[in-house]
Short mmCIF file of C-alpha atoms and ligand atoms in Angstrom, two decimals:
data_model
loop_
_atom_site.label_atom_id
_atom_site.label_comp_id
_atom_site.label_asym_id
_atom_site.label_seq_id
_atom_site.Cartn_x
_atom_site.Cartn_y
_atom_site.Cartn_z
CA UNK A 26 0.00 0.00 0.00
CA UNK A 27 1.12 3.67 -0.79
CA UNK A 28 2.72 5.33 2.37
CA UNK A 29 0.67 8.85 1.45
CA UNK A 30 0.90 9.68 4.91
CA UNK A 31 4.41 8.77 5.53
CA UNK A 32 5.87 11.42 7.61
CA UNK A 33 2.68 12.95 9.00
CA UNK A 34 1.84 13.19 12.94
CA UNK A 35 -1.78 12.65 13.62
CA UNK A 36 -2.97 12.97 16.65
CA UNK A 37 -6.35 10.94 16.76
CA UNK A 38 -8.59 12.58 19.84
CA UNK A 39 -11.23 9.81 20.88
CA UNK A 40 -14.13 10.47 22.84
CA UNK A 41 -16.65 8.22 25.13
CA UNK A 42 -19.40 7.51 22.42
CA UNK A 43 -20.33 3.56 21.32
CA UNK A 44 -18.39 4.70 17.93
CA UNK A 45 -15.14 4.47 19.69
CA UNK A 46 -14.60 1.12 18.68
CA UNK A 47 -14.19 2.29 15.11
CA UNK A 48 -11.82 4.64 16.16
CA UNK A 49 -8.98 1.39 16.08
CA UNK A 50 -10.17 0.71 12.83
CA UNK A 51 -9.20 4.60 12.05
CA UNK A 52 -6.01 4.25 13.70
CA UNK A 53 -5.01 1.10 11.81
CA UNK A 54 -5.64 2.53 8.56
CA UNK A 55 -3.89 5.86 9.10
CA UNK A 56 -0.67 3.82 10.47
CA UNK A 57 -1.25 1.41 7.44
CA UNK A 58 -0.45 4.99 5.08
CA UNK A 59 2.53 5.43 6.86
CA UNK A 60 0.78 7.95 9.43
CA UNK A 61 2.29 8.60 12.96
CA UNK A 62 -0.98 8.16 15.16
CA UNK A 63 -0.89 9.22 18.59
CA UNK A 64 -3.63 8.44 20.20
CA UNK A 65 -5.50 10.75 23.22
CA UNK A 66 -8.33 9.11 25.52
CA UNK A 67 -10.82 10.83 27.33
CA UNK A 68 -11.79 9.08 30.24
CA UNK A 69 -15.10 8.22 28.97
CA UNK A 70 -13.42 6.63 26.10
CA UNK A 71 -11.56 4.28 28.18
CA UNK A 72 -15.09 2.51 29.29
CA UNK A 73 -15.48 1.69 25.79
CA UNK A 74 -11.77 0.48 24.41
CA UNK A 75 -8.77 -0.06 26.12
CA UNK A 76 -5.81 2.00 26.19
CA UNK A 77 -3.98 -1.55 25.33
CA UNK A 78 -5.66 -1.97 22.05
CA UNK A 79 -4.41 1.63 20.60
CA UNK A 80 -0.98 1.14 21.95
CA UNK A 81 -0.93 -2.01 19.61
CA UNK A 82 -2.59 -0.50 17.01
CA UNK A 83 -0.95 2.98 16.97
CA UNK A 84 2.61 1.29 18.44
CA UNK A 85 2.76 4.57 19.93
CA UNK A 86 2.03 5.26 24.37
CA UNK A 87 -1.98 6.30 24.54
CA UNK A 88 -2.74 9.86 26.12
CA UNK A 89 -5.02 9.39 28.92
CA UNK A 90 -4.76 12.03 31.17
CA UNK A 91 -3.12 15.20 32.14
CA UNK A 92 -1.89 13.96 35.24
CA UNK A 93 -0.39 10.71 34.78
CA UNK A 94 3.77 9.94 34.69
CA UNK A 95 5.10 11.70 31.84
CA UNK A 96 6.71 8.65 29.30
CA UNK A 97 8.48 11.05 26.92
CA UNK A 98 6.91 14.26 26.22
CA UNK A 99 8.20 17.49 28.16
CA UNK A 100 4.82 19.46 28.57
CA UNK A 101 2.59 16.43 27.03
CA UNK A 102 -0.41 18.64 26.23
CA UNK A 103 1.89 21.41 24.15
CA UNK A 104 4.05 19.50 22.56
CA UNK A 105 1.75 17.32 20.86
CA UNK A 106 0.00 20.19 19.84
CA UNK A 107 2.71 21.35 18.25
CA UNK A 108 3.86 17.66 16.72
CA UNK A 109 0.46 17.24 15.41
CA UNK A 110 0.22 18.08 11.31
CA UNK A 111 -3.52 16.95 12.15
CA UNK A 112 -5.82 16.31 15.05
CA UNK A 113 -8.44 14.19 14.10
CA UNK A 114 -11.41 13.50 16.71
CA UNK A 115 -13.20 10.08 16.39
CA UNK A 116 -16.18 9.88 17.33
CA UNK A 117 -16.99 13.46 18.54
CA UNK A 118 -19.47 13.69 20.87
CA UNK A 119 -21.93 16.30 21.60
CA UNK A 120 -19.75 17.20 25.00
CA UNK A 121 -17.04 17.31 23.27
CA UNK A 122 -18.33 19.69 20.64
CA UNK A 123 -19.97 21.70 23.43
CA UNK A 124 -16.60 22.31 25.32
CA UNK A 125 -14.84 23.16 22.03
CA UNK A 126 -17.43 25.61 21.43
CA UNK A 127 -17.02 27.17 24.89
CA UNK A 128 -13.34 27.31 24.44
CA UNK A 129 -12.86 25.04 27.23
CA UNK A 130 -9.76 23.09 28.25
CA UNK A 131 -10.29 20.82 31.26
CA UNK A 132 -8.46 17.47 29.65
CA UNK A 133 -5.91 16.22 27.92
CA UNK A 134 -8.29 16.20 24.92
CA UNK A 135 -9.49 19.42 24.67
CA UNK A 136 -6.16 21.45 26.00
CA UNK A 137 -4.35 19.60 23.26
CA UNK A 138 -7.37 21.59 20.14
CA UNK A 139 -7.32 24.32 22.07
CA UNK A 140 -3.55 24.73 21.79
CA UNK A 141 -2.96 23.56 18.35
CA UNK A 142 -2.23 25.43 15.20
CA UNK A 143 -2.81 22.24 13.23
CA UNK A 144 -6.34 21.56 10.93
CA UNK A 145 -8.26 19.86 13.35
CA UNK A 146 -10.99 17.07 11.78
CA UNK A 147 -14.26 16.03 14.02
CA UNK A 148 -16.42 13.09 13.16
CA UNK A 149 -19.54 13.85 15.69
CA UNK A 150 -21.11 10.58 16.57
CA UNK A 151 -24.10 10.36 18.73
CA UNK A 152 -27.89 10.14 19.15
CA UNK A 153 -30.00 11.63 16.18
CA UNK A 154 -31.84 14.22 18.82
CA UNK A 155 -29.06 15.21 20.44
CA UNK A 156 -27.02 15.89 16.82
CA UNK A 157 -30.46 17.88 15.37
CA UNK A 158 -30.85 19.78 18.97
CA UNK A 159 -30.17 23.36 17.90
CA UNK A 160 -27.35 23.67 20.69
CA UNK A 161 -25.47 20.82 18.80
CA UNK A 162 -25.96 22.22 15.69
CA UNK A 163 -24.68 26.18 16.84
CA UNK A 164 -21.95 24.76 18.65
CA UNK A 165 -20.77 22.92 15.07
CA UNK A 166 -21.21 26.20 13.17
CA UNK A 167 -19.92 28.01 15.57
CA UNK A 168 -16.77 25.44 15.18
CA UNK A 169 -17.05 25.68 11.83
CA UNK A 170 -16.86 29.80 11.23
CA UNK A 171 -13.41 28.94 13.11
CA UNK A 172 -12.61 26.69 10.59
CA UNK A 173 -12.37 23.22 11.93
CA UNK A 174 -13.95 20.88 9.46
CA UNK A 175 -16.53 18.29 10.76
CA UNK A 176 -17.22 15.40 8.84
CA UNK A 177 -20.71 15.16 8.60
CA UNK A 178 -22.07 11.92 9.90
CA UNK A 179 -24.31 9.42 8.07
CA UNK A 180 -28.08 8.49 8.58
CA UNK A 181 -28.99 4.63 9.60
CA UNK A 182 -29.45 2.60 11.94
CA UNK A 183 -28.49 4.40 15.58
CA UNK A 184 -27.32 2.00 18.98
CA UNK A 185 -29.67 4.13 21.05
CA UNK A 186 -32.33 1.68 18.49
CA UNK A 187 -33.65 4.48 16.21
CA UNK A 188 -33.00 5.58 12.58
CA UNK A 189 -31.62 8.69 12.01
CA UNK A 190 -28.63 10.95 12.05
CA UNK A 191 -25.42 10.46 14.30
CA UNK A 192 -23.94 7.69 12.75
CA UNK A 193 -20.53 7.64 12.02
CA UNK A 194 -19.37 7.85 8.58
CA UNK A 195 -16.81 4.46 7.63
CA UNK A 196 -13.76 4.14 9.10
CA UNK A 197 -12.99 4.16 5.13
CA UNK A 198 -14.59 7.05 4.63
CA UNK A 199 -13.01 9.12 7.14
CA UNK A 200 -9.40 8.16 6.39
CA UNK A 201 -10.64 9.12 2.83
CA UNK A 202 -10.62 12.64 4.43
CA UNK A 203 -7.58 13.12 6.00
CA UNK A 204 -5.58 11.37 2.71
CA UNK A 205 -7.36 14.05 0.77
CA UNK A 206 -6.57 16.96 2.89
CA UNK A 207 -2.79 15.74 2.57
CA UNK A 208 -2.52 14.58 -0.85
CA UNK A 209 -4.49 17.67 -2.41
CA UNK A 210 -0.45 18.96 -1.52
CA UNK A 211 -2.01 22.65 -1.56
CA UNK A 212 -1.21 23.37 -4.91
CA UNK A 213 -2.77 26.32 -4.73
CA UNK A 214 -1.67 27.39 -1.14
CA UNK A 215 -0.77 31.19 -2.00
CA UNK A 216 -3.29 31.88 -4.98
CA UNK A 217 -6.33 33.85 -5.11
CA UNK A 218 -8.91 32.62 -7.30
CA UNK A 219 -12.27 34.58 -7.96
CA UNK A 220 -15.46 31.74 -8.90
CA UNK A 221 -18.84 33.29 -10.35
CA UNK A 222 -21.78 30.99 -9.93
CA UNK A 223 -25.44 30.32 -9.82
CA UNK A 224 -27.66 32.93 -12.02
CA UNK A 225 -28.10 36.46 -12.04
CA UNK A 226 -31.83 37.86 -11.59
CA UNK A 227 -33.39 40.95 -13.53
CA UNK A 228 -36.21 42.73 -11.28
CA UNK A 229 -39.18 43.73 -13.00
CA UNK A 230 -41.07 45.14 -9.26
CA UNK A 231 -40.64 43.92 -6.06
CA UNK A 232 -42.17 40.54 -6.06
CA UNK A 233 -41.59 39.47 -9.96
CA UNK A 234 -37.84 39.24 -11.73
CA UNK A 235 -36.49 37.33 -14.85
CA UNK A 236 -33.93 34.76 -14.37
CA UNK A 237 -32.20 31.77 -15.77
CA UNK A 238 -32.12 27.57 -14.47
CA UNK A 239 -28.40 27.93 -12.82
CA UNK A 240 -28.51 26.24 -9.65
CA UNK A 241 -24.97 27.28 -8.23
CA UNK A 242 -23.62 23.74 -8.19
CA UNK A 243 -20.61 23.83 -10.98
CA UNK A 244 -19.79 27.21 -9.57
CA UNK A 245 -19.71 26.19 -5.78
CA UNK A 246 -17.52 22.72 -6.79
CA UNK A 247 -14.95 24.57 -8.44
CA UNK A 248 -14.77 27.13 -5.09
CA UNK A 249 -14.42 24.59 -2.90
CA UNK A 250 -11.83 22.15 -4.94
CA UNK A 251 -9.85 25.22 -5.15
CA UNK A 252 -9.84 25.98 -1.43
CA UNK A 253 -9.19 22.16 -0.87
CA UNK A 254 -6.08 22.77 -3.30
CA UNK A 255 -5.22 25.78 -0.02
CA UNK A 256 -6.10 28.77 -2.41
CA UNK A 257 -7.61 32.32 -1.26
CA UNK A 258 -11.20 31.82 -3.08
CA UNK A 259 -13.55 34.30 -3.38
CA UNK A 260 -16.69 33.16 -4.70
CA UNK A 261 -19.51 35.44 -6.14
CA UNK A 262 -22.54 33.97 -6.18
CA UNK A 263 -26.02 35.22 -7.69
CA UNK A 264 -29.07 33.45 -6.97
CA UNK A 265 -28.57 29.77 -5.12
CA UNK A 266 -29.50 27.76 -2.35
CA UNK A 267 -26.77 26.45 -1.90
CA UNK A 268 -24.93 27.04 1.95
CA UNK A 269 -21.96 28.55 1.49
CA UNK A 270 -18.84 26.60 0.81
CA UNK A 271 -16.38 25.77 3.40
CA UNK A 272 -13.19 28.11 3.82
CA UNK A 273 -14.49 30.03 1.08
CA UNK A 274 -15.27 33.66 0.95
CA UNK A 275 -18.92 34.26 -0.40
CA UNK A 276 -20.44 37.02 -1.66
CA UNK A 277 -23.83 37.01 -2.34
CA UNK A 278 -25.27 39.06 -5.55
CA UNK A 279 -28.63 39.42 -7.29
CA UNK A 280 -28.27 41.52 -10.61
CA UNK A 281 -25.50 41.44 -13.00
CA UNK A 282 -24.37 44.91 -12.08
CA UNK A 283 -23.98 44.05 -8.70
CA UNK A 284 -21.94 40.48 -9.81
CA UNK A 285 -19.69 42.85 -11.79
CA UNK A 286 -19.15 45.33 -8.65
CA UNK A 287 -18.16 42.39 -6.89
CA UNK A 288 -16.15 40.59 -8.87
CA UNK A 289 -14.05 44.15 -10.24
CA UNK A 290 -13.02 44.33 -6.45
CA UNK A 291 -11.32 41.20 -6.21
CA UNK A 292 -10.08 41.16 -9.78
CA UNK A 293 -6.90 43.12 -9.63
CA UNK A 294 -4.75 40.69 -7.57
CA UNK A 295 -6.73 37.17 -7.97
CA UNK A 296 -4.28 34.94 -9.89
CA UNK A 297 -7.52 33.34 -11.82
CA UNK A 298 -10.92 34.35 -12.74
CA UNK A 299 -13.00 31.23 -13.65
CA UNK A 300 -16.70 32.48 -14.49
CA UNK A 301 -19.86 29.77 -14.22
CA UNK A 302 -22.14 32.02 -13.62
CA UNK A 303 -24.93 32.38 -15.60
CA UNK A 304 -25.32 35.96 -15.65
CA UNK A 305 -28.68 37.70 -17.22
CA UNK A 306 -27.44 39.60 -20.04
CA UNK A 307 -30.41 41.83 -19.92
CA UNK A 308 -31.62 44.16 -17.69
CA UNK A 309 -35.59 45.53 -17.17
CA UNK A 310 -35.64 49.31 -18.46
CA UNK A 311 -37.98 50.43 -15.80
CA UNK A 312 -38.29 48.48 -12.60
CA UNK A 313 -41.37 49.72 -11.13
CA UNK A 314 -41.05 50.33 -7.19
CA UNK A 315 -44.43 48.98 -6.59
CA UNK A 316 -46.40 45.78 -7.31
CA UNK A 317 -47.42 45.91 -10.98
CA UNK A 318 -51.36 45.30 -11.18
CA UNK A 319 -52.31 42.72 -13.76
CA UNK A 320 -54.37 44.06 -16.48
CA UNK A 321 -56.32 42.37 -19.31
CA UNK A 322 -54.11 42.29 -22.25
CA UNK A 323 -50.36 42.20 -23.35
CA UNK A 324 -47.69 43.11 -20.83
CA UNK A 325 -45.00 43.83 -22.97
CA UNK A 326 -41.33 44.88 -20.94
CA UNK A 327 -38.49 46.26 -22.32
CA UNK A 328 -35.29 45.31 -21.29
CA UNK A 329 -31.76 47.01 -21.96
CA UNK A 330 -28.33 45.05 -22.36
CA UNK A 331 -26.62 44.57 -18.63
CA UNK A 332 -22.68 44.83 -18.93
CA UNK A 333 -20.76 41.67 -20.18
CA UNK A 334 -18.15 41.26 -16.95
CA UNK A 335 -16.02 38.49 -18.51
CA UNK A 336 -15.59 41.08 -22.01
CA UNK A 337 -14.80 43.50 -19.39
CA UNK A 338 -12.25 41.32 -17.84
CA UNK A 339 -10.99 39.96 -21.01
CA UNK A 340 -9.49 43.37 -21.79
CA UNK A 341 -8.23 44.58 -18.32
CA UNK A 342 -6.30 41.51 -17.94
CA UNK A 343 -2.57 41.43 -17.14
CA UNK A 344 -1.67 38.16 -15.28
CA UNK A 345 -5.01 36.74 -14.61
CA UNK A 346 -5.67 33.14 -16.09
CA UNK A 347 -9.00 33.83 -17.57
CA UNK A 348 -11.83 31.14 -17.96
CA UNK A 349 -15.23 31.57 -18.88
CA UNK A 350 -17.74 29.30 -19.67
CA UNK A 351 -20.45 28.65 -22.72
CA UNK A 352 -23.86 27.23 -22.21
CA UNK A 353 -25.38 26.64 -25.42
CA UNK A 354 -27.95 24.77 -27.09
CA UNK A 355 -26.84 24.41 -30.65
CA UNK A 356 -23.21 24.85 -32.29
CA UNK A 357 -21.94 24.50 -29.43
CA UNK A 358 -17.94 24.74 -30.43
CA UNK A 359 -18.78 27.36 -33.11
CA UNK A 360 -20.22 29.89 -30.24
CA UNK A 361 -17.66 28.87 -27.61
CA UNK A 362 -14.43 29.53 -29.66
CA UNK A 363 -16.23 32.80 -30.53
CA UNK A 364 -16.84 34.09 -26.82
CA UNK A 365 -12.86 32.56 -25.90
CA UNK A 366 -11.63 34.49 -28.61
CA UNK A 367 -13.61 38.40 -28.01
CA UNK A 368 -13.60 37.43 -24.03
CA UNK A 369 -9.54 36.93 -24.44
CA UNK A 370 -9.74 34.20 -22.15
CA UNK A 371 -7.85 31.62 -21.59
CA UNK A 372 -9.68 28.05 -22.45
CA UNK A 373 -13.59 28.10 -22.59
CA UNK A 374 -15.51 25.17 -21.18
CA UNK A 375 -18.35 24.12 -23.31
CA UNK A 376 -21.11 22.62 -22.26
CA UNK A 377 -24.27 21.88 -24.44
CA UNK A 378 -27.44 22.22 -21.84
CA UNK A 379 -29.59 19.96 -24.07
CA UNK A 380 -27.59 16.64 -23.04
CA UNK A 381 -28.78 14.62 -20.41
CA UNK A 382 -26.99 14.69 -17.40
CA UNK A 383 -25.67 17.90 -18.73
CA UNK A 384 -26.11 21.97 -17.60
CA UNK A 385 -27.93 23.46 -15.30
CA UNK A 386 -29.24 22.07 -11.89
CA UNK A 387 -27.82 18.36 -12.14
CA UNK A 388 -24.95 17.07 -10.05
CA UNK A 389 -23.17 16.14 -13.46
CA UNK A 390 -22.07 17.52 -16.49
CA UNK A 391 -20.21 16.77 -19.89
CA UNK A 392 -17.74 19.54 -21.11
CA UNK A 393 -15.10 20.37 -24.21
CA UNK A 394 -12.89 22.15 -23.19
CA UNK A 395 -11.13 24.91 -25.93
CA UNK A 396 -8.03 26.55 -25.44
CA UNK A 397 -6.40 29.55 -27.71
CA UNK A 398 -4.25 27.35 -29.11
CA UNK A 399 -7.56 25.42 -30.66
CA UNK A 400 -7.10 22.12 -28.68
CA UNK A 401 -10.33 20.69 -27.55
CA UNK A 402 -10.36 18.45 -24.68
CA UNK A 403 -13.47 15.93 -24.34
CA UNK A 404 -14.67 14.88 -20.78
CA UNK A 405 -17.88 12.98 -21.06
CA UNK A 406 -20.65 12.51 -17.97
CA UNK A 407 -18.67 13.12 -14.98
CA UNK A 408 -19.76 14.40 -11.21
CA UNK A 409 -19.26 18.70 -10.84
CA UNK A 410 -16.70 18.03 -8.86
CA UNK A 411 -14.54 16.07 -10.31
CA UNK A 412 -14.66 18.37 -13.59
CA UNK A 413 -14.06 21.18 -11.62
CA UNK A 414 -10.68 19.41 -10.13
CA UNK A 415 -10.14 18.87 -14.08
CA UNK A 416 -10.50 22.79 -14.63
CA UNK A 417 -8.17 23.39 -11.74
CA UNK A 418 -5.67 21.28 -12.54
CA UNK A 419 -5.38 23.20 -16.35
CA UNK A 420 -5.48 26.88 -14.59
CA UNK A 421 -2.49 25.58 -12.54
CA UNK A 422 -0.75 24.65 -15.19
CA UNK A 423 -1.28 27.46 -17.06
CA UNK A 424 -1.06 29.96 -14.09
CA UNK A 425 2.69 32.10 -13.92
CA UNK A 426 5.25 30.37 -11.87
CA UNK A 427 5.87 32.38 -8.36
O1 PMT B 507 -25.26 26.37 -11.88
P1 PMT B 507 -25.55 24.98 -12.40
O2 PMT B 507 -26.99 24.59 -12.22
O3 PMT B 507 -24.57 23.96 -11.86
O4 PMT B 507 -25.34 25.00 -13.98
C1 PMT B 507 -24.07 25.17 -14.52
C2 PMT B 507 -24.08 26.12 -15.75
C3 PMT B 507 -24.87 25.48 -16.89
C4 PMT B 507 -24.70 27.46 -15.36
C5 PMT B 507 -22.56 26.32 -16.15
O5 PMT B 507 -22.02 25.06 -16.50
C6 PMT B 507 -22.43 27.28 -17.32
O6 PMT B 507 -22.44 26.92 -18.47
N1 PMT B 507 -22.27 28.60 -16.99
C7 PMT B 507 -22.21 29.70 -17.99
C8 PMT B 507 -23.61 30.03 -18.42
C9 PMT B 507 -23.67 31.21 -19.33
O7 PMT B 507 -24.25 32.18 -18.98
O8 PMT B 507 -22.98 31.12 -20.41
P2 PMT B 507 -22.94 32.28 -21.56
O9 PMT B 507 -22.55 31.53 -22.74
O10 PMT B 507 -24.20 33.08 -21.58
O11 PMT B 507 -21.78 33.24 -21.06
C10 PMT B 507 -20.42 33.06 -21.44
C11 PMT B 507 -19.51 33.47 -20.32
O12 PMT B 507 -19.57 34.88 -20.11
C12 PMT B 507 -19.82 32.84 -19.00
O13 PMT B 507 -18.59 32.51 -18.36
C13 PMT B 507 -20.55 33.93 -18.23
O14 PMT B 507 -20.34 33.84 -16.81
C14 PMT B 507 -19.95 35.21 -18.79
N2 PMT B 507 -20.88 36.34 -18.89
C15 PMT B 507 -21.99 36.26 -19.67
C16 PMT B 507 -22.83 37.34 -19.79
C17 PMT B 507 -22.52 38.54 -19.09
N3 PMT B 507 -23.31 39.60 -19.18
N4 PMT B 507 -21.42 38.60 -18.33
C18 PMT B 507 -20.59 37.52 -18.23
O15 PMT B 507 -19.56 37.58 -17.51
#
């Protein structure tokens, strides 16, 4: 097996929930990558698994206190906070994620987060009522704005003999995580890249606008592959309902003028632009301030072109890698070459909205993309996400070295 983690200290926190047997199962796999696991114990952990069974596993001396012997740490609590490239909590329980929350650091557990500048990973585990009880959930958010990632857990079959929410993901699944966190190898770590995405609206009076099928999702993937890759992102968004994206900052637009105010701010030092948004390229001419009355008859209303922002950006550019995209329904290469080439971007993706599993809304798409030099890549049905780590990976290579 591939030693991907060879060289990494993880420090695996585990709490006093029924998961904690698949904690050893977490620790085994991590060591299998070549991981350094050291392992800390609350002391309601202990009544579930022994501190014998992670020794073996981990081959490493278990944390189970602050106040037993010291083996071979000088100030136990600090210097594995230091050690640790990760600290990875499996399960998390609700008290645990309450005393995180409160900033509170009466273990060896806790002191250990609360003193650590490394990413720190929670798996919360427990009872579906006590994960949904709003205090659970504004203590995770709350953990969340401060940007420790929780691994959202899965819905089945619960010990407490209900079906619900609480479960644990895999053991699989959650080493998944922490490979992916290392092996994404921050390509990006020191980039800014600006993301449009979901649609922008054109009011016609205060209850009634015009607007277009983007749901946000290629958009938001793209954002948050890039800040998995450790990049700055900015995403713009217009209309979605989608939450936003984790370690992302997102800006929330309506109209096209206001997507173009937002995205001129943060043009002149991102290091890529890469526009999904579907952005209404008309405007109403007179937005009436009040409720329009219906009336028998026609309703004719005349609209006026909104700005094109990726034109715009297409001629300010200086070391921006420029991508836009083309959502057509008919000659589809013929129109996309055309906007890469007056947009001066740098490749086009091209994706025809007709095609099943393609376009708007969907979790998939199928894309072409076009580059100035006239090569056309082909990627057929594939998840969002995995063609926006395709886009990424062709900025990056295109992006200026330094
Ligand atoms: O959001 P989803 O539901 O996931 O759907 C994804 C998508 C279909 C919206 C996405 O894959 C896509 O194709 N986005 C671009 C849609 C579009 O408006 O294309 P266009 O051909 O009209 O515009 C070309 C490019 O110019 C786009 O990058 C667009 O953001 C940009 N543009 C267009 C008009 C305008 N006034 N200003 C712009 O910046």
């Amino acid at each position: 097996m591939a030693e991907y983690l060879a060289g990494k200290n993880i420090v695996l926190g585990v709490t006093g929930g029924i998961a904690a047997y698949k904690a050893v199962e977490v620790a085994s796999r991590l060591r299998k990558l070549g991981a350094e696991v050291h392992v800390i114990m609350t002391r309601a952990a202990q009544e579930f698994v022994t501190e014998l069974t992670f020794r073996e596993i981990s081959g490493n001396p278990v944390n189970t206190g602050m106040w037993e012997k010291v083996l071979h740490w000088n100030v136990e609590h600090i210097a594995l906070a230091r050690l640790a490239d990760l600290v990875l909590v499996v399960p998390a329980t609700a008290n645990l994620v309450a005393k995180l929350a409160a900033g509170m650091a009466d273990d060896m557990l806790t002191t250990t987060i609360l003193a650590t500048q490394a990413p720190v990973f929670l798996a919360p585990a427990m009872n579906s009522n006590m994960y949904t009880n709003p205090v659970t959930q504004e203590n995770l958010e709350k953990l969340k704005a401060r940007g420790m990632r929780i691994l959202p857990p899965a819905s089945g079959h619960l010990a407490c003999g209900i079906d619900g929410v609480g479960r644990l993901p895999e053991p699989v699944e959650i080493v998944s995580c922490v490979k992916a966190h290392f092996s994404a190898v921050c390509s990006l770590r020191g980039r800014k890249i600006l993301v449009t995405a979901g649609g922008t609206i054109a009011p016609i009076d205060p209850v009634r606008f015009l607007g277009n099928r983007s749901s946000g999702k290629m958009g938001y993937r793209i954002a948050e592959e890039a800040a998995k890759r450790g990049a700055e992102v900015v995403l713009v968004s217009g209309v979605s309902a989608l939450p936003d994206p984790e370690g992302v900052r997102t800006v929330r637009v309506e109209t096209t003028e206001e997507m173009r105010s937002a995205v001129l701010q943060d043009f002149p030092d991102a290091d890529a632009v890469i526009k999904a948004a579907a952005v209404a390229d008309y405007r109403v001419k007179h937005v009436s301030e009040q409720k329009i009355k219906k009336s028998d008859g026609e309703w004719t209303i005349e609209l006026e072109r909104n700005p094109d922002i990726l034109y715009e950006l297409g001629r300010m550019k200086k070391h921006q890698v420029l991508v836009g995209f083309a959502a057509e329904t008919q000659n589809l290469m013929e129109y996309a070459k055309k906007k890469l080439e007056k947009k001066n971007l740098d490749f086009i993706v091209a994706n025809d909205v007709t095609m099943p599993g393609a376009g708007f809304r969907g979790e998939t798409n199928i894309a072409r993309l076009m580059f100035r030099d006239g090569k056309v890549e082909e990627h057929p049905l594939m998840k969002k996400a995995e063609l926006a780590a395709i886009i990424l990976d062709r900025v990056e290579e295109i992006l200026p070295c330094g």
